[in-house]
Each structure stands twice: as C-alpha cells, then as structure tokens.
Amino acid sequence: MNDITEIRCIGICTGGGDAPGLNAVIRAAAKSAILKYKWKVIGIPDGFDGLIWPERSFELKLKDVSGILPRGGTILGTTNRGNPFSYKTVENGREVVKDISDQVIGNAAKLGIDAIITIGGDGSQKIGLELFQKGMKLVGVPKTIDNDLCATDVTFGFDTALHTATDAIDKIHTTAESHHRVMAIEVMGRDAGWIALEAGIAGGAHVILIPEIPFTIQNVCDYVAARETYGKRFTIVVVAEGINLPPELKALSRGGSVGNLVGDAISLCAHKEVRVSVLGHIQRGGSPSPYDRVLATRFGVTAVDLIASGSFGKMVCLRGERVCAVDIADAVGHLKTIDPAGELVRTARAIGICFGD
Ligand code: F6P
C-alpha cells in the first residue's frame, strides 16, 4: 500500500465510445480529489492520445466541472483509436504502427501526474492494464452503453441508452398499430443483446432478435402470421446490431444495417409492409438518467479513494448494491452476454415474446 501523501496530482482520461455519465464521473472524481484529498487534477484530452501531446492537457479546477453533471458526452473528448501500444501514424506517406507507451508514461510523469483514472470500456481497460503492468499507477472506471463488462453488474450509460431505446419503441408502437405494419428497430450493443432484450421487454416488443439466440426469418414470419389470427395486424421487432445472421441473409450482407436486412427479409416472406428504424448514436447521446448520474458519481468517488489507498491496477464495479473494486486483469477480455436459458429470457418467453428460434 502506498502512503496517501505520495499522491499530489491525478490525471483523468476518457477512452472509447462515449456514454452518458462520463461527465458525471469526471465531476465526481475531480471534486472528491480536490475537496477530500487536496490533490491537483489534470484533464487528459482524447483518451491516451492526450499524453502524446502533453501540452494539450489542462488543470481541472472545481469551476471546470461545475454544471457538467447533466451533460452527455465527455468534456475531455475521447477516441476509440488511440492505443499507445499500437499507435497508427503516417511516416513518409506510409502507415506505420508504433509502441509509444514509454512516451505516454514519460509525458504523464512530466505533467506531474502521480496516478491516472481511465474511464472506458473493455478496450480502454485493456490498455490501462498494460500501462499499469509497465508501472503506471492507474485505476479504471467501466463505461459502456452495451453493459457487456463481466466484472460489474451494470455499467453507467446503459440505463440512459435503455430509456432512449424504450422511448423509441413506445413511439414506433403507435404508428405500427395504426398502419398494421411490421416495424423493425435496430439497437446498438455490439456482441451483446442487453439493450435489445431489456428495451424490448420494457417497450412491449413482440419479437426480439439478439446475438445470443440464433433465429430464422421463417420463425419470425410464422409468429407475425400467428398474431394476425387473433387480430393483431402489427408486430414490433427489436433487432440487436450484433445478431448472427442466418446464412441466407449473411450472403446478402454488405456490412450495412442488419435491421434493414431483417426488415426486407420479413417483408418478402410475410408479405407485409415493413418499416425499419436504425436508432444508432442517438442511444449514446443525451443527458444521463438519474440512475446513471448516481452510479457514475459513486464510481468516480470510489476511483479516487482507491488511488488514495494505493490500490492500483483495479477497476471499480457494482456488485449488487455495493460499489467495490476488482483487478483490471480479471475484468477484461471476457464479455458479459445474455444467458439464453436465463431468467430474463425465460421471463420474455413467458409473456409470449418471440426470439425467432
Ligand atoms: O460500444 C458502444 C457502441 O455504441 C456500440 O454499441 C456500437 O457498436 C459502437 O459503439 C459504435 O461505435 P462508433 O461510435 O465507432 O460507430
């Protein structure tokens, strides 16, 4: 354990795709570092890229984090391309990949930064782990709207994305019913179906297609036809962006929206009018929900406490009601996906939701 007096200054950076609540973490960590521990706080812009050009970093004072709690995005900026261990750059017109991690660690020291809080998803935490293994004092805070980090019950950003997706499904419901259409809504989540499943249940979707459960278009169309037999001439289909396409659709895929592919296929097979909405980055934006603001604040404060107690190489997490910490090494590399036989899927099936299987 390090002595608390060793820390005089911390850096904060945000990496990977943004998520609602990043600013709430920055605010909480900066406030607690300044007010509770009297540390100096440095904002590192655009993930670890900010340490390639240390002159771009700036001190975060209390006034700088005032008013940012309800703001989406990150005041520090972010990138999902800045890996200092394989940094892409162009030299003499050719792309070269370099390991600039020593430069990044050296620049943090030049800025007087004793320890860093890195707020990011699986990719950013992996980079954080490597920097920690090279001697950087570092603590991680998990973020992602996808909720796919296995070490924490929930990541902040997920709840807000869920609200946004559910609100969209609610709105699409009324127009689908009026026009007797099949409406497909594609949601984010990468290789995990959490947003699709939870927003689908919350929004009263009839079909939910997720990466964890293989499906066929025929099964979906049979379900659409079955609904018609009892007078339901509309169907809401939530499609997770990471679904595994059945072979006939995979052959047609050009890497675009899977929602459109699924929608076209249902239209052909069910002879129904289908409309598709791809929600996209709307799910990452906007003001964080109260739940995400509170979780982000708890994470930010706990990250600072971990630094104060010399507990580096850790990532804060939520376990049940408690915010605690795990080794970053145990937190990265394996994603949390939906158990197809789990309670949430069984609940959905019990109320007649179709997974296309
Ligand atoms: O991981 C968050 C996420 O929004 C995913 O749900 C989505 O697949 C991806 O990021 C989109 O990334 P980008 O902003 O690079 O398009």
Coordinates of C-alpha atoms in Angstrom, one line a residue, residues 66-322:
S66 CA -19.4 22.7 -12.4
G67 CA -22.6 22.3 -14.4
I68 CA -21.4 19.2 -16.3
L69 CA -23.4 16.6 -14.4
P70 CA -26.4 16.5 -16.7
R71 CA -24.4 16.8 -19.9
G72 CA -23.9 13.9 -22.3
G73 CA -20.6 13.2 -23.9
T74 CA -17.3 14.0 -22.3
I75 CA -15.7 17.4 -21.7
L76 CA -12.3 15.7 -22.2
G77 CA -13.1 14.3 -25.6
T78 CA -12.4 10.7 -26.5
T79 CA -11.3 8.4 -29.3
N80 CA -11.7 4.7 -29.9
R81 CA -8.5 4.5 -32.0
G82 CA -5.8 5.7 -29.5
N83 CA -3.9 2.6 -28.3
P84 CA -0.4 3.7 -27.3
F85 CA 0.9 0.1 -27.7
S86 CA -0.1 0.0 -31.4
Y87 CA -0.3 3.6 -32.4
K88 CA -1.0 4.2 -36.0
T89 CA 0.7 7.1 -37.7
V90 CA 1.9 8.1 -41.2
E91 CA 5.6 8.3 -42.0
N92 CA 6.9 9.2 -45.5
G93 CA 3.4 8.6 -46.9
R94 CA 3.2 5.1 -45.3
E95 CA 1.1 4.0 -42.4
V96 CA 3.2 2.6 -39.5
V97 CA 2.2 1.2 -36.2
K98 CA 4.4 2.1 -33.2
D99 CA 4.6 1.3 -29.5
I100 CA 4.6 4.8 -27.9
S101 CA 3.7 3.6 -24.4
D102 CA 7.0 4.7 -22.9
Q103 CA 6.4 8.2 -24.3
V104 CA 2.9 8.3 -22.8
I105 CA 4.2 7.2 -19.4
G106 CA 7.0 9.7 -19.6
N107 CA 4.7 12.5 -20.5
A108 CA 2.4 11.7 -17.6
A109 CA 5.4 12.0 -15.3
K110 CA 6.4 15.3 -17.0
L111 CA 3.0 16.7 -16.2
G112 CA 3.5 15.7 -12.6
I113 CA 0.7 13.2 -12.7
D114 CA 1.1 10.6 -9.9
A115 CA -1.9 8.4 -10.9
I116 CA -4.5 8.2 -13.6
I117 CA -8.2 7.4 -13.7
T118 CA -9.1 5.9 -17.0
I119 CA -12.8 5.8 -17.8
G120 CA -13.6 3.4 -20.6
G121 CA -14.9 0.1 -21.9
D122 CA -13.2 -3.3 -22.4
G123 CA -10.7 -1.9 -24.9
S124 CA -9.6 1.1 -22.8
Q125 CA -9.3 -1.1 -19.7
K126 CA -7.0 -3.5 -21.6
I127 CA -4.8 -0.5 -22.5
G128 CA -5.0 0.6 -18.9
L129 CA -3.9 -2.8 -17.7
E130 CA -0.8 -2.8 -20.0
L131 CA 0.2 0.6 -18.8
F132 CA -0.3 -0.5 -15.2
Q133 CA 1.9 -3.5 -15.9
K134 CA 4.6 -1.1 -17.2
G135 CA 4.5 0.8 -13.9
M136 CA 1.8 3.5 -14.4
K137 CA -0.3 4.0 -11.2
L138 CA -3.8 3.6 -12.6
V139 CA -7.4 2.9 -11.7
G140 CA -10.2 2.1 -14.1
V141 CA -13.9 3.1 -14.3
P142 CA -16.1 0.9 -16.5
K143 CA -18.4 2.6 -19.0
T144 CA -20.4 1.4 -22.0
I145 CA -24.0 1.6 -23.1
D146 CA -23.6 -2.1 -24.1
N147 CA -23.4 -3.2 -20.5
D148 CA -21.2 -6.1 -21.6
L149 CA -18.4 -5.9 -19.0
C150 CA -18.4 -9.1 -16.9
A151 CA -16.8 -7.6 -13.8
T152 CA -19.7 -5.2 -13.0
D153 CA -23.4 -5.8 -12.7
V154 CA -24.0 -2.6 -14.6
T155 CA -22.0 0.0 -16.5
F156 CA -23.2 3.6 -16.4
G157 CA -24.6 4.7 -19.7
F158 CA -26.7 1.6 -20.1
D159 CA -29.7 2.9 -18.2
T160 CA -29.8 6.0 -20.3
A161 CA -29.5 4.1 -23.6
L162 CA -32.2 1.8 -22.4
H163 CA -34.5 4.8 -21.8
T164 CA -33.8 6.2 -25.2
A165 CA -34.4 2.8 -27.0
T166 CA -37.6 2.2 -24.9
D167 CA -38.9 5.6 -25.7
A168 CA -38.3 5.0 -29.4
I169 CA -40.1 1.6 -29.3
D170 CA -43.0 3.3 -27.5
K171 CA -43.3 5.8 -30.2
I172 CA -43.0 3.3 -33.0
H173 CA -45.7 1.2 -31.4
T174 CA -48.5 3.6 -32.1
T175 CA -47.6 4.2 -35.7
A176 CA -47.1 0.4 -36.3
E177 CA -50.6 -0.3 -34.8
S178 CA -52.2 2.4 -36.9
H179 CA -50.7 1.2 -40.2
H180 CA -50.9 -2.5 -39.5
R181 CA -47.2 -2.8 -40.2
V182 CA -44.2 -4.8 -39.1
M183 CA -41.8 -2.3 -37.6
A184 CA -38.2 -3.3 -37.0
I185 CA -36.0 -1.2 -34.7
E186 CA -32.2 -1.8 -34.7
V187 CA -30.5 -1.0 -31.5
M188 CA -26.8 -1.0 -30.5
G189 CA -24.9 -3.3 -28.1
R190 CA -22.1 -4.9 -30.2
D191 CA -21.9 -8.6 -29.5
A192 CA -24.3 -8.5 -26.5
G193 CA -28.1 -8.2 -26.6
W194 CA -28.7 -6.3 -23.4
I195 CA -30.1 -3.1 -24.9
A196 CA -32.3 -5.1 -27.3
L197 CA -33.6 -7.5 -24.7
E198 CA -34.3 -5.0 -21.9
A199 CA -35.6 -2.2 -24.1
G200 CA -37.7 -4.9 -26.0
I201 CA -39.3 -6.1 -22.8
A202 CA -39.7 -2.5 -21.5
G203 CA -41.2 -1.3 -24.8
G204 CA -43.6 -4.3 -25.2
A205 CA -41.8 -5.6 -28.3
H206 CA -43.2 -8.8 -29.8
V207 CA -40.0 -10.2 -31.4
I208 CA -36.5 -9.6 -30.0
L209 CA -33.5 -10.8 -32.0
I210 CA -30.2 -10.9 -30.1
P211 CA -26.7 -12.2 -30.8
E212 CA -27.0 -14.9 -28.2
I213 CA -30.0 -16.7 -29.8
P214 CA -29.9 -18.0 -33.4
F215 CA -33.1 -17.2 -35.3
T216 CA -34.7 -17.8 -38.7
I217 CA -36.8 -15.3 -40.7
Q218 CA -39.4 -18.1 -41.2
N219 CA -39.9 -18.4 -37.4
V220 CA -40.4 -14.6 -37.2
C221 CA -42.9 -14.7 -40.1
D222 CA -44.8 -17.6 -38.6
Y223 CA -45.1 -15.6 -35.4
V224 CA -46.3 -12.5 -37.3
A225 CA -48.9 -14.7 -39.1
A226 CA -50.0 -16.2 -35.7
R227 CA -50.6 -12.7 -34.3
E228 CA -52.8 -11.9 -37.3
T229 CA -55.0 -14.9 -36.4
Y230 CA -56.0 -13.2 -33.2
G231 CA -56.5 -9.7 -34.7
K232 CA -53.0 -8.3 -34.1
R233 CA -52.1 -6.9 -37.5
F234 CA -48.9 -5.2 -36.4
T235 CA -45.6 -6.5 -34.9
I236 CA -42.7 -4.8 -33.3
V237 CA -39.3 -6.4 -33.9
V238 CA -36.3 -5.3 -32.0
V239 CA -33.0 -6.2 -33.7
A240 CA -29.7 -6.1 -31.9
E241 CA -26.9 -4.8 -34.2
G242 CA -24.7 -7.8 -33.3
I243 CA -27.1 -10.6 -34.3
N244 CA -25.7 -13.6 -36.1
L245 CA -27.5 -13.5 -39.5
P246 CA -28.9 -16.8 -40.8
P247 CA -26.8 -18.0 -43.8
E248 CA -29.3 -16.7 -46.5
L249 CA -29.0 -13.2 -45.1
K250 CA -25.3 -13.4 -44.4
A251 CA -24.9 -13.9 -48.1
L252 CA -26.7 -10.7 -48.8
S253 CA -24.9 -8.6 -46.2
R254 CA -22.7 -5.8 -47.4
G255 CA -21.8 -4.7 -43.8
G256 CA -24.6 -2.2 -43.6
S257 CA -27.6 -2.2 -41.2
V258 CA -28.8 -5.7 -40.1
G259 CA -32.1 -4.1 -39.2
N260 CA -32.7 -3.3 -42.9
L261 CA -31.7 -6.8 -44.0
V262 CA -34.0 -8.4 -41.5
G263 CA -36.8 -6.0 -42.3
D264 CA -36.6 -6.7 -46.1
A265 CA -36.5 -10.4 -45.5
I266 CA -39.6 -10.3 -43.2
S267 CA -41.4 -8.2 -45.8
L268 CA -40.6 -10.7 -48.6
C269 CA -41.5 -13.7 -46.5
A270 CA -44.6 -12.4 -44.6
H271 CA -45.9 -10.3 -47.5
K272 CA -46.3 -7.4 -45.1
E273 CA -45.4 -3.8 -45.2
V274 CA -42.2 -3.4 -43.1
R275 CA -40.5 -0.2 -41.9
V276 CA -37.1 -0.1 -40.3
S277 CA -35.6 2.4 -37.8
V278 CA -31.9 2.3 -37.0
L279 CA -31.5 4.1 -33.7
G280 CA -27.7 4.4 -34.0
H281 CA -25.8 7.0 -32.0
I282 CA -28.9 8.6 -30.5
Q283 CA -28.5 5.9 -27.9
R284 CA -25.1 7.2 -26.9
G285 CA -26.2 10.8 -26.5
G286 CA -28.4 13.0 -24.3
S287 CA -28.5 13.7 -20.6
P288 CA -27.7 10.7 -18.3
S289 CA -30.6 9.3 -16.4
P290 CA -30.7 9.8 -12.6
Y291 CA -29.6 6.2 -12.2
D292 CA -26.5 6.7 -14.4
R293 CA -25.7 10.0 -12.7
V294 CA -25.7 8.4 -9.3
L295 CA -23.7 5.3 -10.4
A296 CA -21.2 7.5 -12.2
T297 CA -20.8 9.6 -9.1
R298 CA -20.3 6.6 -6.9
F299 CA -17.7 5.2 -9.4
G300 CA -15.8 8.5 -9.6
V301 CA -15.6 8.9 -5.8
T302 CA -14.6 5.2 -5.3
A303 CA -11.8 5.5 -8.0
V304 CA -10.3 8.4 -6.1
D305 CA -10.5 6.5 -2.8
L306 CA -8.7 3.6 -4.5
I307 CA -5.9 5.9 -5.6
A308 CA -5.7 7.3 -2.1
S309 CA -5.3 3.9 -0.6
G310 CA -2.7 2.9 -3.1
S311 CA -4.9 0.2 -4.7
F312 CA -3.7 0.5 -8.3
G313 CA -4.5 -1.8 -11.3
K314 CA -8.1 -2.0 -10.0
M315 CA -11.4 -1.2 -11.7
V316 CA -14.4 0.0 -9.8
C317 CA -17.5 -2.1 -10.2
L318 CA -21.1 -2.6 -9.0
R319 CA -21.9 -5.9 -7.2
G320 CA -25.4 -6.0 -6.0
E321 CA -25.9 -2.8 -4.1
R322 CA -22.2 -2.3 -3.4

